Each structure stands twice: as C-alpha cells, then as structure tokens.
Coordinates of C-alpha atoms (C1' of nucleotides) in Angstrom, one line a residue:
Chain A
M263 CA 0.0 0.0 0.0
N264 CA 1.6 3.3 -1.0
S265 CA 0.7 6.9 -0.1
L266 CA -1.1 7.5 -3.4
E267 CA -3.7 5.0 -2.5
I268 CA -7.1 6.5 -1.6
K269 CA -9.3 4.5 0.6
K270 CA -13.1 4.4 0.9
V271 CA -14.7 6.7 3.4
R272 CA -15.4 5.3 6.8
G273 CA -18.7 3.5 7.0
F274 CA -19.0 3.1 3.2
Q275 CA -18.4 -0.1 1.3
D276 CA -17.8 -1.6 -2.0
I277 CA -20.2 -4.4 -2.8
Y278 CA -18.7 -6.8 -5.3
G279 CA -18.2 -10.4 -6.2
D280 CA -20.4 -12.8 -4.4
N281 CA -21.8 -10.0 -2.3
A282 CA -23.0 -8.2 -5.4
K283 CA -24.7 -11.4 -6.4
K284 CA -26.4 -11.6 -3.1
Y285 CA -27.4 -8.0 -3.3
R286 CA -29.0 -8.5 -6.7
F287 CA -30.6 -11.7 -5.6
I288 CA -32.3 -10.0 -2.7
V289 CA -33.5 -7.0 -4.7
E290 CA -34.8 -9.2 -7.6
T291 CA -36.5 -11.6 -5.2
A292 CA -38.2 -8.7 -3.4
R293 CA -39.2 -7.1 -6.8
E294 CA -40.9 -10.4 -7.9
V295 CA -42.8 -10.5 -4.6
F296 CA -43.9 -6.8 -4.8
E297 CA -45.0 -7.5 -8.4
K298 CA -47.2 -10.4 -7.2
Y299 CA -48.8 -8.1 -4.6
N300 CA -49.4 -5.5 -7.3
F301 CA -47.1 -2.8 -5.8
Q302 CA -45.8 -0.1 -8.1
E303 CA -42.1 1.0 -8.0
I304 CA -41.2 4.5 -7.1
I305 CA -37.7 5.8 -7.6
L306 CA -37.1 8.5 -5.1
P307 CA -34.4 11.2 -4.8
Y308 CA -31.5 10.6 -2.4
V309 CA -31.6 14.3 -1.4
E310 CA -34.5 16.0 0.3
D311 CA -35.2 19.2 2.2
V312 CA -34.0 18.7 5.8
S313 CA -37.4 19.7 7.2
L314 CA -39.0 16.7 5.6
F315 CA -37.2 14.4 8.0
I316 CA -37.5 16.7 11.0
R317 CA -41.2 16.8 10.6
S318 CA -41.7 13.0 9.9
V319 CA -39.0 11.0 11.6
G320 CA -39.1 13.4 14.6
E321 CA -37.1 16.4 15.7
M322 CA -35.9 14.7 18.9
T323 CA -35.0 11.3 17.4
D324 CA -31.3 10.3 17.2
I325 CA -31.6 10.0 13.4
V326 CA -32.4 13.7 13.1
Q327 CA -30.4 14.9 16.0
K328 CA -27.1 13.4 15.2
E329 CA -27.1 10.9 12.3
M330 CA -28.2 12.9 9.2
Y331 CA -25.9 14.0 6.5
V332 CA -27.0 17.6 6.2
F333 CA -25.5 20.2 4.0
E334 CA -26.2 23.4 2.2
D335 CA -26.2 23.2 -1.6
R336 CA -24.9 25.9 -3.8
G337 CA -28.3 27.5 -3.9
G338 CA -28.3 27.9 -0.2
R339 CA -30.9 25.1 0.4
R340 CA -30.6 23.1 3.5
V341 CA -30.7 19.5 2.3
A342 CA -30.1 16.0 3.7
L343 CA -29.1 12.6 2.3
R344 CA -32.2 10.6 3.1
P345 CA -31.8 8.5 6.3
E346 CA -34.9 6.4 5.5
G347 CA -37.4 5.9 2.8
T348 CA -40.9 6.5 4.2
A349 CA -40.6 10.2 4.5
S350 CA -39.7 10.6 0.8
A351 CA -42.5 8.2 -0.2
V352 CA -45.0 10.2 1.7
R353 CA -43.7 13.5 0.3
A354 CA -44.0 12.1 -3.2
F355 CA -47.5 10.8 -2.5
I356 CA -48.6 14.3 -1.5
E357 CA -46.6 16.3 -4.0
E358 CA -47.5 14.1 -7.0
R359 CA -51.2 14.3 -5.9
M360 CA -51.6 10.5 -6.0
Y361 CA -54.5 10.8 -3.6
A362 CA -56.4 12.8 -6.3
K363 CA -57.0 9.5 -8.2
G364 CA -58.9 8.1 -5.3
G365 CA -58.7 4.5 -4.2
Y366 CA -55.5 3.5 -2.5
H367 CA -51.9 3.2 -3.5
K368 CA -49.2 0.6 -3.1
L369 CA -45.6 1.7 -3.7
F370 CA -42.2 0.0 -3.3
Y371 CA -38.7 1.4 -3.5
E372 CA -35.1 0.2 -3.2
G373 CA -31.8 2.1 -2.7
A374 CA -29.3 3.7 -0.5
M375 CA -29.9 5.4 2.9
F376 CA -27.4 7.4 4.8
R377 CA -26.9 7.7 8.6
Y378 CA -23.8 9.0 10.3
E379 CA -23.4 6.3 12.9
R380 CA -20.4 4.3 14.3
P381 CA -20.0 1.4 11.8
Q382 CA -20.3 -2.0 13.2
A383 CA -21.5 -5.5 12.1
G384 CA -24.5 -5.0 9.9
R385 CA -24.4 -1.3 10.2
Y386 CA -22.9 1.1 7.7
R387 CA -23.2 4.8 7.0
Q388 CA -24.5 4.1 3.5
F389 CA -26.8 1.1 3.7
H390 CA -29.4 -0.2 1.4
Q391 CA -33.1 -0.9 1.9
I392 CA -36.0 -2.3 0.1
G393 CA -39.3 -1.0 1.4
A394 CA -43.0 -0.6 0.6
E395 CA -45.8 1.7 1.6
I396 CA -49.6 1.5 1.3
F397 CA -51.5 4.7 1.3
G398 CA -55.2 5.2 1.8
V399 CA -56.2 2.0 3.6
D400 CA -57.3 1.7 7.2
S401 CA -58.3 -1.9 7.4
P402 CA -56.1 -4.3 9.4
L403 CA -56.3 -6.4 6.3
S404 CA -53.6 -4.2 4.9
D405 CA -51.4 -4.7 8.0
A406 CA -51.8 -8.5 7.7
E407 CA -51.0 -8.4 4.0
L408 CA -48.0 -6.2 4.3
I409 CA -46.6 -8.5 7.0
K410 CA -47.3 -11.5 4.9
M411 CA -45.5 -9.9 2.0
V412 CA -42.4 -9.3 4.1
K413 CA -42.6 -12.9 5.3
D414 CA -42.9 -14.1 1.6
I415 CA -39.7 -12.2 0.7
L416 CA -37.8 -13.7 3.7
D417 CA -39.1 -17.2 2.9
R418 CA -38.1 -16.9 -0.7
L419 CA -34.6 -15.8 0.4
G420 CA -34.4 -18.8 2.7
I421 CA -34.1 -16.5 5.8
E422 CA -35.6 -17.4 9.1
A423 CA -36.5 -14.6 11.5
R424 CA -39.0 -14.4 14.3
L425 CA -41.8 -11.9 14.0
E426 CA -42.6 -9.6 16.9
I427 CA -45.6 -7.3 16.8
N428 CA -47.1 -4.7 19.1
T429 CA -49.6 -1.9 18.9
L430 CA -48.8 1.7 19.9
G431 CA -52.4 3.0 19.5
D432 CA -53.2 6.6 18.6
F433 CA -51.0 9.6 19.6
E434 CA -53.4 10.8 22.3
S435 CA -53.6 7.5 24.3
R436 CA -49.9 6.9 23.7
K437 CA -49.2 10.3 25.3
R438 CA -51.3 9.4 28.3
Y439 CA -49.5 6.1 28.5
M440 CA -46.1 7.7 28.3
D441 CA -47.0 10.1 31.2
A442 CA -48.1 7.1 33.3
L443 CA -45.0 5.2 32.4
R444 CA -42.8 8.1 33.3
E445 CA -44.5 8.3 36.7
Y446 CA -43.9 4.7 37.2
L447 CA -40.3 4.8 36.2
K448 CA -39.6 7.7 38.4
K449 CA -40.5 5.5 41.4
T450 CA -38.2 2.7 40.3
K451 CA -35.5 5.0 38.9
D452 CA -32.8 3.8 41.4
T453 CA -33.0 0.3 40.1
L454 CA -32.5 1.2 36.5
C455 CA -29.2 1.2 34.6
D456 CA -27.4 4.5 33.9
I457 CA -28.6 4.8 30.3
C458 CA -32.2 4.1 31.3
K459 CA -32.1 6.8 34.0
T460 CA -31.6 9.4 31.2
R461 CA -34.2 7.6 29.0
V462 CA -36.9 8.1 31.6
K463 CA -36.9 11.7 30.4
T464 CA -36.0 11.5 26.8
N465 CA -37.6 8.2 25.6
P466 CA -39.4 6.2 28.3
L467 CA -40.7 3.6 25.9
R468 CA -37.1 2.6 25.3
V469 CA -36.6 1.7 28.9
L470 CA -39.0 -1.2 28.3
D471 CA -36.8 -2.4 25.5
C472 CA -33.6 -2.3 27.6
K473 CA -31.5 -5.4 27.5
V474 CA -30.0 -5.0 31.0
E475 CA -31.4 -7.6 33.3
Q476 CA -32.1 -5.3 36.3
C477 CA -34.1 -3.0 34.0
K478 CA -36.2 -5.9 32.7
Q479 CA -37.0 -6.9 36.2
S480 CA -37.8 -3.5 37.6
T481 CA -40.2 -2.8 34.7
E482 CA -42.0 -6.1 34.9
D483 CA -45.0 -4.5 36.6
A484 CA -44.9 -1.3 34.5
P485 CA -48.2 -0.2 33.0
K486 CA -49.0 -1.7 29.7
I487 CA -49.9 0.3 26.6
T488 CA -52.9 -1.8 26.0
D489 CA -54.5 -0.6 29.2
F490 CA -54.5 2.9 27.8
L491 CA -56.0 2.2 24.4
P492 CA -59.6 2.8 23.6
E493 CA -61.7 -0.3 22.8
E494 CA -61.6 0.2 19.0
R495 CA -57.8 0.2 18.9
I496 CA -57.7 -3.0 20.9
E497 CA -60.3 -4.6 18.6
R498 CA -58.2 -3.6 15.6
Y499 CA -55.2 -5.3 17.1
V500 CA -57.2 -8.4 17.8
K501 CA -58.3 -8.5 14.2
L502 CA -54.8 -8.3 12.9
K503 CA -53.7 -11.1 15.1
E504 CA -56.6 -13.2 13.9
Y505 CA -55.6 -12.5 10.3
L506 CA -52.0 -13.4 10.9
K507 CA -53.0 -16.7 12.5
A508 CA -55.3 -17.4 9.5
L509 CA -52.3 -16.9 7.2
G510 CA -50.3 -19.3 9.3
I511 CA -47.8 -16.7 10.4
D512 CA -46.1 -17.3 13.7
F513 CA -45.6 -14.2 15.8
I514 CA -44.7 -13.1 19.3
E515 CA -46.6 -10.3 20.9
N516 CA -44.1 -8.0 22.5
P517 CA -45.7 -5.2 24.4
R518 CA -42.2 -3.7 24.9
L519 CA -41.6 -3.4 21.2
V520 CA -41.2 0.3 20.4
R521 CA -39.8 1.9 17.3
G522 CA -37.4 4.8 17.1
L523 CA -39.3 6.9 14.7
D524 CA -42.0 9.2 15.9
Y525 CA -44.6 8.7 13.2
Y526 CA -45.8 5.2 14.1
T527 CA -49.4 4.5 15.2
D528 CA -51.2 1.3 16.0
T529 CA -49.3 -1.7 14.5
V530 CA -45.6 -2.0 14.7
F531 CA -43.6 -5.1 13.8
E532 CA -40.1 -6.4 13.5
F533 CA -38.5 -9.5 12.0
I534 CA -35.5 -10.3 14.2
T535 CA -32.7 -12.8 14.1
E536 CA -29.9 -13.6 16.5
K537 CA -27.5 -14.9 13.8
I538 CA -25.8 -11.7 12.7
G539 CA -24.6 -10.0 15.9
A540 CA -26.1 -7.1 17.8
Q541 CA -27.9 -5.6 14.8
G542 CA -30.5 -8.3 14.5
T543 CA -33.5 -6.4 13.1
V544 CA -33.7 -7.4 9.5
A545 CA -37.0 -5.9 8.5
A546 CA -39.4 -3.7 10.3
G547 CA -42.3 -1.4 9.9
G548 CA -45.7 -0.3 11.0
R549 CA -48.6 2.0 10.5
Y550 CA -48.4 5.8 10.4
D551 CA -52.0 7.1 10.0
K552 CA -51.2 10.8 10.8
L553 CA -48.0 11.3 8.8
V554 CA -49.5 12.2 5.5
E555 CA -51.6 14.9 7.2
Q556 CA -48.6 16.1 9.2
L557 CA -46.7 16.6 6.0
G558 CA -49.5 18.7 4.4
G559 CA -51.5 16.1 2.6
P560 CA -55.1 15.1 3.1
P561 CA -55.8 12.8 6.1
T562 CA -54.7 9.4 4.8
P563 CA -54.1 6.2 6.7
A564 CA -50.9 4.5 5.7
L565 CA -48.4 1.8 6.6
G566 CA -45.1 0.5 5.4
F567 CA -41.9 -1.5 6.0
A568 CA -38.2 -1.5 5.2
A569 CA -35.7 -4.2 5.2
G570 CA -31.9 -3.8 5.4
I571 CA -30.2 -5.4 2.4
E572 CA -26.8 -5.7 4.1
R573 CA -28.3 -7.5 7.0
L574 CA -30.2 -9.9 4.7
M575 CA -26.9 -10.5 2.8
L576 CA -25.3 -11.7 6.0
L577 CA -28.1 -14.4 6.3
I578 CA -27.7 -15.7 2.7
D579 CA -24.9 -18.2 2.1
K580 CA -25.5 -19.0 -1.6
V581 CA -27.5 -17.5 -4.4
P582 CA -29.2 -20.0 -6.7
S583 CA -26.9 -21.4 -9.3
E584 CA -26.4 -19.7 -12.7
N585 CA -25.8 -21.0 -16.2
L586 CA -22.7 -23.1 -16.7
L587 CA -19.7 -21.3 -18.0
T588 CA -17.7 -22.1 -21.1
V589 CA -14.2 -20.6 -21.5
V590 CA -12.8 -20.2 -25.0
I591 CA -9.1 -20.5 -25.3
P592 CA -7.2 -19.7 -28.6
L593 CA -4.2 -22.0 -28.6
T594 CA -2.0 -19.5 -30.4
D595 CA -2.4 -15.9 -31.4
E596 CA -3.3 -16.9 -35.0
F597 CA -6.6 -18.3 -33.7
N598 CA -7.6 -15.2 -31.8
L599 CA -9.9 -14.1 -34.6
T600 CA -11.7 -17.4 -34.8
A601 CA -12.0 -17.5 -31.0
L602 CA -13.4 -14.0 -31.0
K603 CA -16.1 -14.9 -33.5
L604 CA -16.9 -18.1 -31.8
S605 CA -17.4 -16.4 -28.5
S606 CA -19.6 -13.9 -30.1
L607 CA -21.7 -16.6 -31.7
M608 CA -22.0 -18.5 -28.4
R609 CA -23.3 -15.4 -26.6
E610 CA -25.9 -14.8 -29.3
R611 CA -27.1 -18.3 -28.7
G612 CA -27.5 -17.5 -25.0
M613 CA -24.4 -19.2 -23.6
K614 CA -22.4 -17.8 -20.7
T615 CA -19.0 -17.4 -22.4
E616 CA -15.6 -16.2 -21.3
L617 CA -13.1 -15.6 -24.1
L618 CA -9.7 -16.0 -22.4
L619 CA -8.1 -12.6 -22.9
K620 CA -4.9 -13.0 -21.1
A621 CA -1.7 -14.1 -22.8
G622 CA 0.5 -16.7 -21.2
S623 CA 1.3 -20.4 -21.2
L624 CA -1.6 -22.8 -21.8
K625 CA -1.1 -24.0 -18.3
S626 CA -1.7 -20.6 -16.9
K627 CA -4.8 -20.2 -19.1
M628 CA -6.2 -23.4 -17.9
K629 CA -5.6 -22.3 -14.3
L630 CA -7.6 -19.1 -15.1
A631 CA -10.4 -21.2 -16.7
N632 CA -10.5 -23.3 -13.6
R633 CA -10.7 -20.2 -11.4
F634 CA -13.5 -18.7 -13.4
G635 CA -15.4 -21.9 -12.6
A636 CA -15.6 -23.1 -16.1
R637 CA -17.6 -26.3 -16.8
F638 CA -16.4 -26.5 -20.4
V639 CA -13.3 -25.3 -22.2
V640 CA -13.1 -24.9 -26.0
F641 CA -9.6 -25.0 -27.4
V642 CA -9.5 -23.1 -30.7
S643 CA -7.1 -24.4 -33.4
E644 CA -7.3 -26.1 -36.8
R645 CA -9.2 -29.0 -35.1
P646 CA -11.1 -27.3 -32.3
E647 CA -11.6 -29.4 -29.1
L648 CA -14.2 -29.4 -26.4
K649 CA -13.2 -30.3 -22.9
D650 CA -15.5 -31.1 -20.0
M651 CA -13.7 -29.8 -16.9
E652 CA -15.5 -32.1 -14.6
T653 CA -15.0 -35.4 -16.3
G654 CA -11.8 -34.5 -18.1
E655 CA -13.2 -35.9 -21.4
Q656 CA -12.2 -34.2 -24.6
E657 CA -13.7 -34.3 -28.1
V658 CA -12.3 -33.1 -31.4
F659 CA -14.6 -31.3 -33.9
E660 CA -14.3 -30.3 -37.5
T661 CA -15.3 -26.6 -37.1
A662 CA -15.9 -24.3 -34.2
E663 CA -19.5 -24.0 -35.2
D664 CA -20.0 -27.7 -34.7
I665 CA -19.1 -27.3 -31.1
V666 CA -21.7 -24.6 -30.5
D667 CA -24.5 -27.0 -31.4
V668 CA -23.2 -29.7 -29.1
L669 CA -22.5 -27.2 -26.3
E670 CA -25.9 -25.6 -26.4
K671 CA -27.6 -28.8 -25.3
R672 CA -25.2 -29.3 -22.4
V673 CA -25.0 -25.7 -21.1
L674 CA -28.5 -24.4 -21.4
V675 CA -31.2 -25.8 -19.1
Chain B
rG103 C1' -20.9 10.4 22.1
rA104 C1' -18.5 6.0 25.5
rG105 C1' -15.7 1.2 25.9
rG106 C1' -12.6 -3.0 24.0
rG107 C1' -9.5 -5.3 20.2
rU108 C1' -6.4 -5.2 15.8
rG109 C1' -2.8 -2.8 12.1
rU110 C1' 3.9 -7.0 9.5
rA111 C1' 4.2 -9.4 1.6
rG112 C1' -1.6 -8.9 -2.9
rC113 C1' -4.6 -12.2 1.1
rU114 C1' -4.6 -14.9 6.1
rC115 C1' -1.3 -14.5 9.9
rA116 C1' 3.6 -16.0 13.0
rG117 C1' 7.5 -13.0 14.9
rU118 C1' 10.0 -15.5 22.1
rC119 C1' 13.9 -11.5 26.4
rG120 C1' 14.7 -5.3 22.1
rG121 C1' 19.6 -8.2 18.3
rC122 C1' 19.9 -10.4 10.1
rA123 C1' 12.0 -9.6 8.0
rG124 C1' 9.1 -15.1 8.3
rA125 C1' 5.2 -19.1 6.9
rG126 C1' 0.9 -20.6 4.3
rC127 C1' -2.1 -19.1 0.2
rA128 C1' -1.8 -16.2 -4.3
rC129 C1' 1.5 -14.9 -8.5
rA130 C1' 5.6 -16.4 -12.2
rA131 C1' 8.8 -20.3 -14.3
rG132 C1' 9.6 -25.4 -14.4
rG133 C1' 8.9 -30.9 -13.1
rU134 C1' 4.9 -32.8 -17.4
rU135 C1' 7.9 -31.0 -25.6
rG136 C1' 0.7 -26.1 -26.1
rU137 C1' -4.3 -29.2 -21.1
rG138 C1' -6.8 -27.1 -14.9
rG139 C1' -7.6 -28.9 -9.7
rC140 C1' -3.5 -32.6 -6.1
rC141 C1' 1.9 -32.9 -5.3
rC142 C1' 7.3 -31.2 -5.8
rU143 C1' 11.3 -27.5 -7.0
rU144 C1' 12.8 -22.5 -8.0
rG145 C1' 11.8 -17.3 -8.2
rG146 C1' 9.8 -12.3 -7.7
rG147 C1' 7.7 -9.6 -4.1
rG148 C1' 8.2 -5.3 2.7
rU149 C1' 7.6 2.7 4.2
rC150 C1' 6.4 -3.8 9.9
rG151 C1' -0.5 1.9 9.4
rC152 C1' 1.7 7.0 10.2
rG153 C1' 4.6 10.6 13.3
rG154 C1' 7.6 11.3 17.4
rG155 C1' 10.5 9.4 21.8
rU156 C1' 13.8 5.8 24.7
rU157 C1' 18.1 2.8 23.2
rC158 C1' 24.6 1.0 20.7
rA159 C1' 20.2 -1.4 18.5
rA160 C1' 12.7 -0.9 17.9
rG161 C1' 8.1 -5.0 14.1
rU162 C1' 8.9 -5.6 19.6
rC163 C1' 9.1 -0.6 24.8
rC164 C1' 6.7 4.7 25.6
rC165 C1' 3.6 8.9 23.7
rG166 C1' 0.5 10.7 19.9
rU167 C1' -2.3 10.0 15.6
rC168 C1' -5.2 7.5 11.7
rA169 C1' -7.8 3.3 9.9
rC170 C1' -10.5 -1.1 10.5
rC171 C1' -13.3 -4.7 13.6
rC172 C1' -16.5 -5.5 17.8
rU173 C1' -19.7 -3.6 21.8
rC174 C1' -22.9 0.2 24.1
rC175 C1' -26.2 3.9 22.2
rC176 C1' -29.5 3.9 18.0
rC177 C1' -31.6 1.6 13.9
rA178 C1' -32.9 -1.7 9.1

RNA sequence: GAGGGUGUAGCUCAGUCGGCAGAGCACAAGGUUGUGGCCCUUGGGGUCGCGGGUUCAAGUCCCGUCACCCUCCCCA
C-alpha cells in the first residue's frame, strides 16, 4: 500500500463479487414478490429538504439529532441525504397528488440510505433498503397483507426470522400512556441502569426495550400500553392477530416493542434474528396514520416497512446457481480471430461465455479457466476441441460452429 | 458520544527476552515438448498503518495519531 492510495470513506463499502450477487438476488426476489402483490415501483431522490425528516422522523430522534448528512447546496438550500425511505415516499404521494386519483396506492422502493453512525457489524453509513408503503387503507387487512408480503420475501430468500408485533395506538392515548409510564419509572429509577435513567426523560418507551437484566426486572410490573388504548384500537389489534393466524404466520406479541421513529401509530412489527450479531432487526415497519396529514396532505391512513439489504446479505450463504460457463481459449495468437467470432456466436445463442483474454502459457490459461469456474473449455485451433472440466473428457470437432450445437444442449437448461 | 480489540508481503497471519523480515495461500517459471484442480522445485515480491520518543540497536518498549473490527447507544 503506498501513499497514493485512496481508501473508501469510513462507513462506506464496495459491494462486489459474491456480495454483489447476493445484493442483486435480494433485490430481484423482493421485486418479484412486490409484483405479485401488485405494488408499483417509485424511484425516489436521495436528497430531500431537511425539514421533511425533521417533521416526519421526529425532531428529537437520534436519526435527526445526530445521524443525518446535512449540508447546504450551492443555492443555499438546507438538504439532507435521506436517512430512510418512508418520508420521501409520503412526500411524493402528496406532491404528485396521487390521492387525487382516489382509491388506494401501493408503492415499493429500493436504494441507499445514509446515517452518520459508528460502523459495526451489519451497520454502515451508507446502507441499502427495500421497502414498501400502502397509502389510503385503514383496514387491518392491509397490515396483515404487508406483514405476509415481508414474510414471503424472507421465505423466498431462505431466511428465518421471528416476527414480533405490538400496537402503539393513537397519539393521544400513547401520550397518556407515556405520562403514566414516566411516573412509574420515576419511582423505580434507582434500580435502572445509567442509560435508562436518562431515557426516563428522553424516551421512556425505550426503557421497556432495555437489555439490562435489572431494568427488565424492575419494569416487569410497569403499566402496559394496551391498558390505555380505547376499545376500538384493541379490537383492531385483535383483528390483525386473527388474520396473521389465519395466514399461518407465527408471531410473538411483544408489548415492549417500540420503534425509534415518531410517526408510528397502532401496528408496529419487526423481523428479528440472533444470527448476525447485535444488529438483529432485519425488516421492520408499522402503521403511520397521521403522517400524510402532518406533511401537508389530506388525512390518509398508511403503513409500510423497510428491510436492510446488508443484513439480509449476512443471512444468505449462496445464491441460486447460474448457467454453466464455457471458456474459449485460442491455442495461439493466429486463432484469436476465430475465437473472438466463436465467443460472439455463443453469446448470441445465449451461452455464458468467457473468451480468455490474457496471454500466457496454456497451463496458466487453464488455471484461469478453472478459477473462473468453467464447466467447459473450447480449445480453438485447426481442429477445435471441447473439454469437460468435470470429467476431463475431450472431443475433437471439424469446425468451431459444430461445437456450438453440441454445447448448447449441455449448457442451457 | 463511550468502551474494548487489531494494524507486519496482494490475502490470512507468525515474529519469544529489544539483536539479520518469516510461513501458508496467491502470482511467475519449471517438473509434465501447447491441457486445470492434487503434489514437488525454484523465483519475484516489505515505508512492519503514520509521526515522534527511549536505546549502541525498535516490528517488539513509551507517547501521539489514523484506519479497520467488535460492543454500548441507535436503527434496518
């Protein structure tokens, strides 16, 4: 490594090789599932007005307070690299007047998010999410269907994660609940861990989520959110659970599950795994019935989810196999032209083909072919030969074109 | 923002008490007279993260700094 070498910025990463394959596999799988559920893609900007996130994610949240990439552009606008997708989707829903068409809208998106955090396993400053939002539906049917859709994606990726759900109710009863919780926590404050002592003020719901054993114990008898919700909210929650059971989806009710973004109402859920270190939440979402209104749109119930692609990647060990590879090797330079044309023909016929571009001994070329994972090698000379790298068998042909016909049957499924 | 760990060849990592800079993998050539994987031989490869200090002598000890990894926090 010399002093001219420039390295990637902290918290950013290059995704290449097998990781790029996993990335694509995840995005394509999700896309197929979204398609089945009749969601429409929306490609959103990476840069937004800062106030969009302040007013949606929440002014006091960590994301807004200390994790956003905020800067002023040359026109003096205060902008931010998006730290999450929902805010932009809602902004677009309003700004593009999607509600004017009536009915309801189902959108999905994919792409990079940016948060200035300390990097760690499964956590980067630029990370990637797939996500989906449903605008204009109130029914718990939509909650159930969204959760089922996430589960479908995870299933098709071969990823196991447990589902935890909770309800946060409406803002009014949540506020009453938080007051009561704060009162309760003040009494037990001495038994809480240091971090939680400060959380009593800033974010009492988080205390319930604390991993420290003493905190878990001393909050065992803490008031429960469900005791503060009006009957209709409870009924809604019961309905959702009914639907999930009907769909055969296992879930754990976790009354301590809270989410870090301010906009959630009623349903929240997380898919969690223990297999990838401390950052185990792999997909999460919930309902946000007031957000569209808060951002200047007409009152519109809505819900959505997002999944972290990097974290999903950690849970995938292999992507489904691809087409078999054939490597074309000209034996000497005088056969370069023939090999070039042959490779071109093979690709036209749909075969995955590597024309061996590097000069060197035949031995070194064979080594390369082997490393590329070639199943077949074609030696191009007066009498072209086809070698099966697995069996070692070798056949001689009259012309290069003859080989193509034979290969086609063996390579293409 | 707080804590812990690690920086030595392209990669993974040894390096004892401070005393000549090492191994495996990878790469190149050959063993094999154009044929891969396994094996053998030979070869090319180093700002020991960076800066300073102690010392006759520093990869090794001390101070600083940067980067990466992990954890808390927070989140997907």
